[in-house]
Short mmCIF file of N, CA and C in Angstrom, two decimals:
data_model
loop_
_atom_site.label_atom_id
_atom_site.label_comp_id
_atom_site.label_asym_id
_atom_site.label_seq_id
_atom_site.Cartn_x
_atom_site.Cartn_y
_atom_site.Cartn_z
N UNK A 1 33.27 21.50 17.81
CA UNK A 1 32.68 22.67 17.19
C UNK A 1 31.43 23.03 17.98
N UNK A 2 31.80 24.26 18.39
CA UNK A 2 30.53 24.37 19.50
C UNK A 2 29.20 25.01 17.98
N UNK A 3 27.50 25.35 19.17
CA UNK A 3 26.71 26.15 17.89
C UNK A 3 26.77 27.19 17.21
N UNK A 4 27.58 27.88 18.50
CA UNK A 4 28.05 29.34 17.72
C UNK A 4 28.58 29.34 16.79
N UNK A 5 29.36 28.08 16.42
CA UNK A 5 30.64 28.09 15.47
C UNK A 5 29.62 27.44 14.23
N UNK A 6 28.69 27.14 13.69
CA UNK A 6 27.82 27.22 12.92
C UNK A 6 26.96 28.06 12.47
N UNK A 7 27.45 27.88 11.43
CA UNK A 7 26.43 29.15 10.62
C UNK A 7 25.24 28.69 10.12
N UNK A 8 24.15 28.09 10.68
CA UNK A 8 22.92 27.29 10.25
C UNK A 8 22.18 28.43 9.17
N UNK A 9 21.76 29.49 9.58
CA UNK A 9 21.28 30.27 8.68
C UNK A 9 21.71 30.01 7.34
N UNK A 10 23.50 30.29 7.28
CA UNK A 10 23.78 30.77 5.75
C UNK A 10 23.51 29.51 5.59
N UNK A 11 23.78 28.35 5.77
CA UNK A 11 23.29 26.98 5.25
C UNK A 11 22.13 26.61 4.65
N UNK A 12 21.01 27.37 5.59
CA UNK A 12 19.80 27.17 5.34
C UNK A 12 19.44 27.84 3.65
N UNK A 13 20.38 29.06 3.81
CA UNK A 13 20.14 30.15 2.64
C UNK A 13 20.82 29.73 1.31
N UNK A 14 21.86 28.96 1.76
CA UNK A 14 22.78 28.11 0.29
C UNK A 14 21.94 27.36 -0.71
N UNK A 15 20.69 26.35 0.05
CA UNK A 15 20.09 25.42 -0.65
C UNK A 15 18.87 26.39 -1.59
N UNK A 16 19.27 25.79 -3.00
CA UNK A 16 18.36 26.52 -3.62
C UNK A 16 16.74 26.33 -3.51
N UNK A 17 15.78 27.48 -3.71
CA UNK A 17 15.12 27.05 -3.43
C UNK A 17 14.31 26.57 -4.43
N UNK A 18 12.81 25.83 -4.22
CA UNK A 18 11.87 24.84 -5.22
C UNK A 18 11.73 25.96 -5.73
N UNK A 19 11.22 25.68 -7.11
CA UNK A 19 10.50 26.30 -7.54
C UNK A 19 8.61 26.06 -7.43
N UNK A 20 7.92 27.15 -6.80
CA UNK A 20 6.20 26.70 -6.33
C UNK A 20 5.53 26.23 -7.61
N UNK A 21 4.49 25.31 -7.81
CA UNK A 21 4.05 24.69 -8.40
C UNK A 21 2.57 25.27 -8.71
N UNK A 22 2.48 25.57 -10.35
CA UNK A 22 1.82 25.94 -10.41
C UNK A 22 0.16 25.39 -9.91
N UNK A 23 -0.90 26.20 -9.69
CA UNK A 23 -1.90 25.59 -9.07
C UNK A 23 -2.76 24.53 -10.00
N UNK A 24 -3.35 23.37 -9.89
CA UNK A 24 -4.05 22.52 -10.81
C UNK A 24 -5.51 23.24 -11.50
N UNK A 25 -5.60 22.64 -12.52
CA UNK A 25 -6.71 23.06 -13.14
C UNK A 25 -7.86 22.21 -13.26
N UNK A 26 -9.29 22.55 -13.06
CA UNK A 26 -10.26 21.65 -12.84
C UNK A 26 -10.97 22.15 -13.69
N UNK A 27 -12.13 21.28 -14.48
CA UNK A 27 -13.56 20.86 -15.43
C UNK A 27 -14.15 20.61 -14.99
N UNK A 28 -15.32 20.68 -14.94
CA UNK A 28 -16.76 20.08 -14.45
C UNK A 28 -17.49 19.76 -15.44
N UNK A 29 -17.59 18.57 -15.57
CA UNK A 29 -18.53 17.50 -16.63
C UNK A 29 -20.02 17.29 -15.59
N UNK A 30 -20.97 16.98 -17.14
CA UNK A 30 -22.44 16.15 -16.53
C UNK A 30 -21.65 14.84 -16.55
N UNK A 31 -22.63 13.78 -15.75
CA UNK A 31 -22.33 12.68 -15.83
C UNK A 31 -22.03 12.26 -17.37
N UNK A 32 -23.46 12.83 -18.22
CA UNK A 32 -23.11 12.13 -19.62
C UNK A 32 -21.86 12.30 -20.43
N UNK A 33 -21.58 13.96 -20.07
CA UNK A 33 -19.76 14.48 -20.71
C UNK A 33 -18.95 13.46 -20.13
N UNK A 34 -18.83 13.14 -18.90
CA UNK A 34 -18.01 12.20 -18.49
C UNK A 34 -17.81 10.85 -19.15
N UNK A 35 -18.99 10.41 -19.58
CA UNK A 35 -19.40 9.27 -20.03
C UNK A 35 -18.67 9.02 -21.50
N UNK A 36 -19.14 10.05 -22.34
CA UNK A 36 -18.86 10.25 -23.86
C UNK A 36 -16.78 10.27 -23.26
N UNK A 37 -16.35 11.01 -22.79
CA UNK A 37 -15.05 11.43 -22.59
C UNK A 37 -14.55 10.07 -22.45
N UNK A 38 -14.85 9.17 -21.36
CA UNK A 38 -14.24 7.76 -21.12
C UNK A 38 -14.36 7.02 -22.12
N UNK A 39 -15.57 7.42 -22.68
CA UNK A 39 -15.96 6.26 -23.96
C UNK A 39 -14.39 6.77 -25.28
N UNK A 40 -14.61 7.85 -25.60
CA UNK A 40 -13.42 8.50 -26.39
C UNK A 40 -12.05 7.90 -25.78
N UNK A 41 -12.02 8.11 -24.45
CA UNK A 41 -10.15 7.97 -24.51
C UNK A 41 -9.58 6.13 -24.71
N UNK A 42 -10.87 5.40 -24.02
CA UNK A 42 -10.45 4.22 -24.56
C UNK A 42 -9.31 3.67 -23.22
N UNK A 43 -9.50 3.87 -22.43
CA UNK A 43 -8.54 3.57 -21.31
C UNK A 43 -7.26 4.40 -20.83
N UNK A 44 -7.25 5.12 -21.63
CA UNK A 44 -6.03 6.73 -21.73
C UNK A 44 -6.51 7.25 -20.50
N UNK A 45 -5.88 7.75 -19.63
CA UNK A 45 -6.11 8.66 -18.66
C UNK A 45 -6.76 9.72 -18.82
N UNK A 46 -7.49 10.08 -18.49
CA UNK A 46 -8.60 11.50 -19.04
C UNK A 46 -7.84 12.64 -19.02
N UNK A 47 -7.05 13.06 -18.43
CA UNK A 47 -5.97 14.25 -18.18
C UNK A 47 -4.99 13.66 -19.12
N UNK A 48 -4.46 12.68 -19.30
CA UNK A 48 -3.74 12.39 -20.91
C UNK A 48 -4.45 12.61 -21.92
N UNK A 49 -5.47 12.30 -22.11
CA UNK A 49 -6.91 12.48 -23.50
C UNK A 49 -7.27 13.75 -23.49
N UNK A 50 -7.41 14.56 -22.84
CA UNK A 50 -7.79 15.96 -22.65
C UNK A 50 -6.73 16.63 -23.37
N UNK A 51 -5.24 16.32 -22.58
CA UNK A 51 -4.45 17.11 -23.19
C UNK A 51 -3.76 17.34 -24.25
N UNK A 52 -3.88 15.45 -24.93
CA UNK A 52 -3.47 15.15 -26.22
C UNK A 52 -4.63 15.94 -27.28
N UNK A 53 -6.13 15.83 -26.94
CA UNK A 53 -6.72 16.67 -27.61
C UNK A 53 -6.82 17.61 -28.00
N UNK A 54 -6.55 18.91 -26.81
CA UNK A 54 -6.57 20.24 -27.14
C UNK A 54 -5.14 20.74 -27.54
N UNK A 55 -4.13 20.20 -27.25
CA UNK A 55 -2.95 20.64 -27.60
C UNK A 55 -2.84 20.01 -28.91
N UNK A 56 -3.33 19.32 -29.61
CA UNK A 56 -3.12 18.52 -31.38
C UNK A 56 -1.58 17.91 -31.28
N UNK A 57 -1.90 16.92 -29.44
CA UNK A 57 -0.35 16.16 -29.50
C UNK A 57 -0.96 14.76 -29.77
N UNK A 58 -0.07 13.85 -30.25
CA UNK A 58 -0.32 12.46 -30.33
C UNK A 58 -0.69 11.88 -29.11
N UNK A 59 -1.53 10.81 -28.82
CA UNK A 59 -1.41 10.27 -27.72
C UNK A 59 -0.82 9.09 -27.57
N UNK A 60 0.07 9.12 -26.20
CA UNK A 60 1.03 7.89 -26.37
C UNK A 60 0.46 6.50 -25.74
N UNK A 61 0.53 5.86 -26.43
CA UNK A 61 0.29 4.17 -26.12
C UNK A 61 0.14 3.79 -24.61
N UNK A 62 -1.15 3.37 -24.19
CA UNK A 62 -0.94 3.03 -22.75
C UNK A 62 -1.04 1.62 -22.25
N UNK A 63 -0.28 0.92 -21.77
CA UNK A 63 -0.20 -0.24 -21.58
C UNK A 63 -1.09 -0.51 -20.19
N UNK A 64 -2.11 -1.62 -20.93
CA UNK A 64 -3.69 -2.07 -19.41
C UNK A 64 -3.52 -3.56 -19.21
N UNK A 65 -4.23 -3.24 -18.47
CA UNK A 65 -4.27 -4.73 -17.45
C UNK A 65 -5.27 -5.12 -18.83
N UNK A 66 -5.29 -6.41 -18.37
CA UNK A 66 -6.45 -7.45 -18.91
C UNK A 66 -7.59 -6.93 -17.69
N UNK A 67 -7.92 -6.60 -18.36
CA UNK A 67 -9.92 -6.46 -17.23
C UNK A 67 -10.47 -7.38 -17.07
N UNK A 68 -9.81 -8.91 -17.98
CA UNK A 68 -11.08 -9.81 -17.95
C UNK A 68 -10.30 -10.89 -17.73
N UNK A 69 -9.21 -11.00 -16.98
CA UNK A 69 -7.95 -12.46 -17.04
C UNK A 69 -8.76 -13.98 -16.87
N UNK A 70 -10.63 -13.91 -16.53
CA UNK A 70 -10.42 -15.18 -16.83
C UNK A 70 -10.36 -15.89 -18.05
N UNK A 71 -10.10 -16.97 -17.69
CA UNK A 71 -10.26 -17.68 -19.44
C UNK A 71 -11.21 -18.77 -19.49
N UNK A 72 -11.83 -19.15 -18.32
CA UNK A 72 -12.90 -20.44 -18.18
C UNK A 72 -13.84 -20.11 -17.22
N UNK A 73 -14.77 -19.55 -17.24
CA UNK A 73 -15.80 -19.28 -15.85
C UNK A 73 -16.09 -20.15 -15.24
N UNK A 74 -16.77 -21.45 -16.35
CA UNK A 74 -17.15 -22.47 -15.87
C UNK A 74 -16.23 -22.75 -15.11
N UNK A 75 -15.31 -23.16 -15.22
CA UNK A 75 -13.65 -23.96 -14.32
C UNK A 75 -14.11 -23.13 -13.01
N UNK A 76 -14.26 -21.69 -12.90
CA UNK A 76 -13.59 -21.14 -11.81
C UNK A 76 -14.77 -21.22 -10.71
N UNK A 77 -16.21 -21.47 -11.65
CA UNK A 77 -17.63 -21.62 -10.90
C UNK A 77 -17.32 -22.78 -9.77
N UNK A 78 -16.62 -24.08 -10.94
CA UNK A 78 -16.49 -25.05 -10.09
C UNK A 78 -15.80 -25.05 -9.07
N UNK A 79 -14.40 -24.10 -8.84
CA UNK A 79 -13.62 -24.00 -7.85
C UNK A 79 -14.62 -23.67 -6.54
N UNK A 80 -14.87 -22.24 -6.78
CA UNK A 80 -15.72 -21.44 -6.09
C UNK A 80 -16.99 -21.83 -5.32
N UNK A 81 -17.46 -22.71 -6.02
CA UNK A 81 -18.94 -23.62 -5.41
C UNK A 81 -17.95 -24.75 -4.50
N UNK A 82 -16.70 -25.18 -5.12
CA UNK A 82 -16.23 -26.57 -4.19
C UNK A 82 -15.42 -25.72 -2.85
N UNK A 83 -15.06 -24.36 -2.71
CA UNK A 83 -14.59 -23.76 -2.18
C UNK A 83 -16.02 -23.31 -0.58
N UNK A 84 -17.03 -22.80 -1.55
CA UNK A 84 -18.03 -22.77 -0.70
C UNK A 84 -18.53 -24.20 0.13
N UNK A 85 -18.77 -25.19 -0.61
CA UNK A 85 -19.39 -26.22 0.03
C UNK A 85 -18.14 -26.73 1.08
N UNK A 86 -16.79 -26.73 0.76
CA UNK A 86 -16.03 -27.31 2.43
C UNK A 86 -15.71 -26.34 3.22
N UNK A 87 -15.28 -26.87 4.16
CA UNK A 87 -15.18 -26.38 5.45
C UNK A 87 -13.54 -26.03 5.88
N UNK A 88 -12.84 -25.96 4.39
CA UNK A 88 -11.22 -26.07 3.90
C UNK A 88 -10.83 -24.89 5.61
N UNK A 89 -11.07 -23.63 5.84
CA UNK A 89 -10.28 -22.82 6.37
C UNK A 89 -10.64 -23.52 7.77
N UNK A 90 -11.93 -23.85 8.06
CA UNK A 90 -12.23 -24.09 9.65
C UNK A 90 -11.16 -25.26 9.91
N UNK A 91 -11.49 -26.41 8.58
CA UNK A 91 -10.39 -27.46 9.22
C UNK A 91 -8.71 -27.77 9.34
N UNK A 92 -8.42 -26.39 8.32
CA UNK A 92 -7.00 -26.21 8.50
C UNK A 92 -6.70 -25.14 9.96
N UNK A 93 -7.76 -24.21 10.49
CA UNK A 93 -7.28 -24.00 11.57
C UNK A 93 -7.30 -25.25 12.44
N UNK A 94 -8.30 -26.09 12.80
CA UNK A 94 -8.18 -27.00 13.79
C UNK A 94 -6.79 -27.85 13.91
N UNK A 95 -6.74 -27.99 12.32
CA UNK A 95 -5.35 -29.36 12.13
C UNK A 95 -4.16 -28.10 12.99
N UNK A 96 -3.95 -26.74 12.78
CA UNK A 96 -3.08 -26.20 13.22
C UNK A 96 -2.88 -25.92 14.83
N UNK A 97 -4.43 -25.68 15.25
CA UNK A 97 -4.23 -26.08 16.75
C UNK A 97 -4.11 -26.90 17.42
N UNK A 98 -4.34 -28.27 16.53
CA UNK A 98 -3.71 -29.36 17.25
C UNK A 98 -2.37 -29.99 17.02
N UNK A 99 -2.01 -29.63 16.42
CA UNK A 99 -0.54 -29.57 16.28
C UNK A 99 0.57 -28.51 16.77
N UNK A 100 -0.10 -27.22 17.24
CA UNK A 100 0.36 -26.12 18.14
C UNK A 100 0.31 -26.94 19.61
N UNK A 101 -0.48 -27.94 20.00
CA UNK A 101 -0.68 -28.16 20.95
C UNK A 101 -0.57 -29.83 21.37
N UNK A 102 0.07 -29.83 20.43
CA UNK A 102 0.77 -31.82 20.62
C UNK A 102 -0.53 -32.35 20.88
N UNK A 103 -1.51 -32.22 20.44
CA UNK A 103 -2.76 -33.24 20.58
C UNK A 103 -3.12 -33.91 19.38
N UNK A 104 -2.18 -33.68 18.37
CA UNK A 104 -2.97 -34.50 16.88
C UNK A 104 -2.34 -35.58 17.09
N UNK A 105 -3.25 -36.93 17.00
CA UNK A 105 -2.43 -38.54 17.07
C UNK A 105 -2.54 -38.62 15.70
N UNK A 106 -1.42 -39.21 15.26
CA UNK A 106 -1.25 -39.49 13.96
C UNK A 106 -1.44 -41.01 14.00
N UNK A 107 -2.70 -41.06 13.68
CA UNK A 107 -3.20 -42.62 12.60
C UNK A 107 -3.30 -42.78 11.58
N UNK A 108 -3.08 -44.47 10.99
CA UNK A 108 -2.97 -44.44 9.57
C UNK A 108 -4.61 -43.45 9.15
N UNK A 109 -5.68 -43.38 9.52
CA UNK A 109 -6.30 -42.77 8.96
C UNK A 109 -6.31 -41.06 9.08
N UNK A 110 -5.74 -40.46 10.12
CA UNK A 110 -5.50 -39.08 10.11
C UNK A 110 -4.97 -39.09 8.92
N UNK A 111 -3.93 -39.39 8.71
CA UNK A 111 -2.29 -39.74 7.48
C UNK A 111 -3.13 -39.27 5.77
N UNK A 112 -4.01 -40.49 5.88
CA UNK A 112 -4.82 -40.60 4.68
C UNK A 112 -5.87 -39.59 4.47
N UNK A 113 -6.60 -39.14 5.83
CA UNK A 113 -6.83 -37.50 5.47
C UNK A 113 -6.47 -36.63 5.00
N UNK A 114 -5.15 -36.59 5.86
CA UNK A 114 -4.19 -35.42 5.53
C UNK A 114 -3.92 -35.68 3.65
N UNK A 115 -3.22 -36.52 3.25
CA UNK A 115 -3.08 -36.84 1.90
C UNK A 115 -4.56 -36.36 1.25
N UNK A 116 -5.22 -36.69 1.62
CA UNK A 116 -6.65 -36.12 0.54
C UNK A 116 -7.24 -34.82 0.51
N UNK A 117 -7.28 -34.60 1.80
CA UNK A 117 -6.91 -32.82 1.99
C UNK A 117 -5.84 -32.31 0.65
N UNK A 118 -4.69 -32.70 0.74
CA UNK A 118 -3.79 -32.32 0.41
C UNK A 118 -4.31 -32.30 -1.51
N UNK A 119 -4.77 -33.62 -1.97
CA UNK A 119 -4.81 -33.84 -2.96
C UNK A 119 -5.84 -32.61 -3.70
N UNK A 120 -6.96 -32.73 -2.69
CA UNK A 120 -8.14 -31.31 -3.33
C UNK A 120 -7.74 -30.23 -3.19
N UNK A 121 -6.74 -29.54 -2.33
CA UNK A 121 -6.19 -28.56 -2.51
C UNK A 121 -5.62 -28.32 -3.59
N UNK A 122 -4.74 -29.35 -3.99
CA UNK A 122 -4.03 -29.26 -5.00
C UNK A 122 -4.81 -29.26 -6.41
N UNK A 123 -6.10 -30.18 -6.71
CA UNK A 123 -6.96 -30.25 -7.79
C UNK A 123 -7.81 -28.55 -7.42
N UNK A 124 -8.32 -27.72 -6.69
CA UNK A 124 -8.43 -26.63 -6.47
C UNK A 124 -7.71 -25.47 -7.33
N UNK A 125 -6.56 -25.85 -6.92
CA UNK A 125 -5.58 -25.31 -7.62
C UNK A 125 -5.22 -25.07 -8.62
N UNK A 126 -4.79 -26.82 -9.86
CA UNK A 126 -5.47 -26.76 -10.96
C UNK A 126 -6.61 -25.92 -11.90
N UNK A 127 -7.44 -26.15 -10.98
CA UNK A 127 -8.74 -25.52 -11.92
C UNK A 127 -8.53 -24.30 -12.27
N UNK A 128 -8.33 -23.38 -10.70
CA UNK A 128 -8.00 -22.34 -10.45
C UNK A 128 -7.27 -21.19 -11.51
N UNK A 129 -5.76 -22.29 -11.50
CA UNK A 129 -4.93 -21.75 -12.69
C UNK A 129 -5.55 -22.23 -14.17
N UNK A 130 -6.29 -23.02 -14.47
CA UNK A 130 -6.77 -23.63 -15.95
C UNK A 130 -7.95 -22.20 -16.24
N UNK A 131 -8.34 -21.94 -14.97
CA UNK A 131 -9.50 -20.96 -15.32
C UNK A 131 -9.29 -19.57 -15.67
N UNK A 132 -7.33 -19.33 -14.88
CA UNK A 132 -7.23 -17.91 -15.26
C UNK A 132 -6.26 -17.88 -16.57
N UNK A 133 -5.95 -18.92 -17.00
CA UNK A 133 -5.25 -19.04 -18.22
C UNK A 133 -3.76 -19.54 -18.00
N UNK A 134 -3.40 -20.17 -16.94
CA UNK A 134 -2.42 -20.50 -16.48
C UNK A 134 -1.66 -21.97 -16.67
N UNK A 135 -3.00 -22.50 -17.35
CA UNK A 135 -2.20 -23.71 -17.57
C UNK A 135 -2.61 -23.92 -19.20
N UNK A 136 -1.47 -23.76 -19.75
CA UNK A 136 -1.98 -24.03 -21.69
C UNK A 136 -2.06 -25.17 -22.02
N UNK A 137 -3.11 -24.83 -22.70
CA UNK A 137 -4.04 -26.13 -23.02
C UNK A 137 -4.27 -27.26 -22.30
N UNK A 138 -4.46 -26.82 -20.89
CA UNK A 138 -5.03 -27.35 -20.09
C UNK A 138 -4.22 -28.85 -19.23
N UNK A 139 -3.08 -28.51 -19.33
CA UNK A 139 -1.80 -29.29 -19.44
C UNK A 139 -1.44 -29.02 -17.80
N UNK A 140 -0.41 -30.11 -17.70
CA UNK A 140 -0.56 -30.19 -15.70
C UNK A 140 0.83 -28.61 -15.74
N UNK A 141 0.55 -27.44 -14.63
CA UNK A 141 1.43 -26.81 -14.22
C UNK A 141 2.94 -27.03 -13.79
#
């Protein structure tokens, strides 16, 4: 089928077209209108709260995050301070470049590093999840 033998036009002209969208509508609040408005909708989308208002429609149920998922600060202080005080990322790159590069000798005491590394990561971890509510009642994961 050569191009001539296409009718691209009428093709083009078959597909119906969009319909244009009407243009958006904008408000201008003081900071404080803004303020009172957020305080009112309660986590509702402000363009949902606006419109449920002036139209006298119900507003429908909006499902939120937890804003506040921890459940133990203390727990997570402790992570965070034991997180700050080692040197966890510098020495897992090293262990990885020497093992990229066949230079790690494995002695019984590397071995027993590695295992204790391993173990605070893992108690890290623990806390971690105990602090965001992840482990109930504080019970092993």
């Amino acid at each position: 089928m050569s191009i001539s033998e296409r009718d691209f036009n009428a093709v083009a002209a078959a597909k119906p077209k969009k319909k244009p969208r009407e243009a958006p509508f904008s408000l201008r609040f003081s900071f404080e209108q803004m303020a009172l408005l957020r305080d009112a909708a309660n986590g509702v989308p402000l363009g949902a709260y606006i419109k449920a208002k002036l139209f006298d429609e119900p507003l429908e149920k909006v499902r939120r995050r937890n804003t506040n998922p921890v459940k133990d600060h203390e727990a997570l202080g402790r992570v965070l301070g034991s997180l700050g005080q080692s040197r966890l990322s510098q020495n897992l790159n090293q262990l990885a470049h020497a093992t990229n590069t066949g230079s790690l000798p494995v002695s019984p005491e590397v071995e027993a590093e590695l295992r204790q590394a391993c173990a605070d990561v893992k108690a890290m971890r623990e806390e971690l999840m105990r602090a965001l509510g992840s482990l109930p009642g504080g019970g092993e994961p």
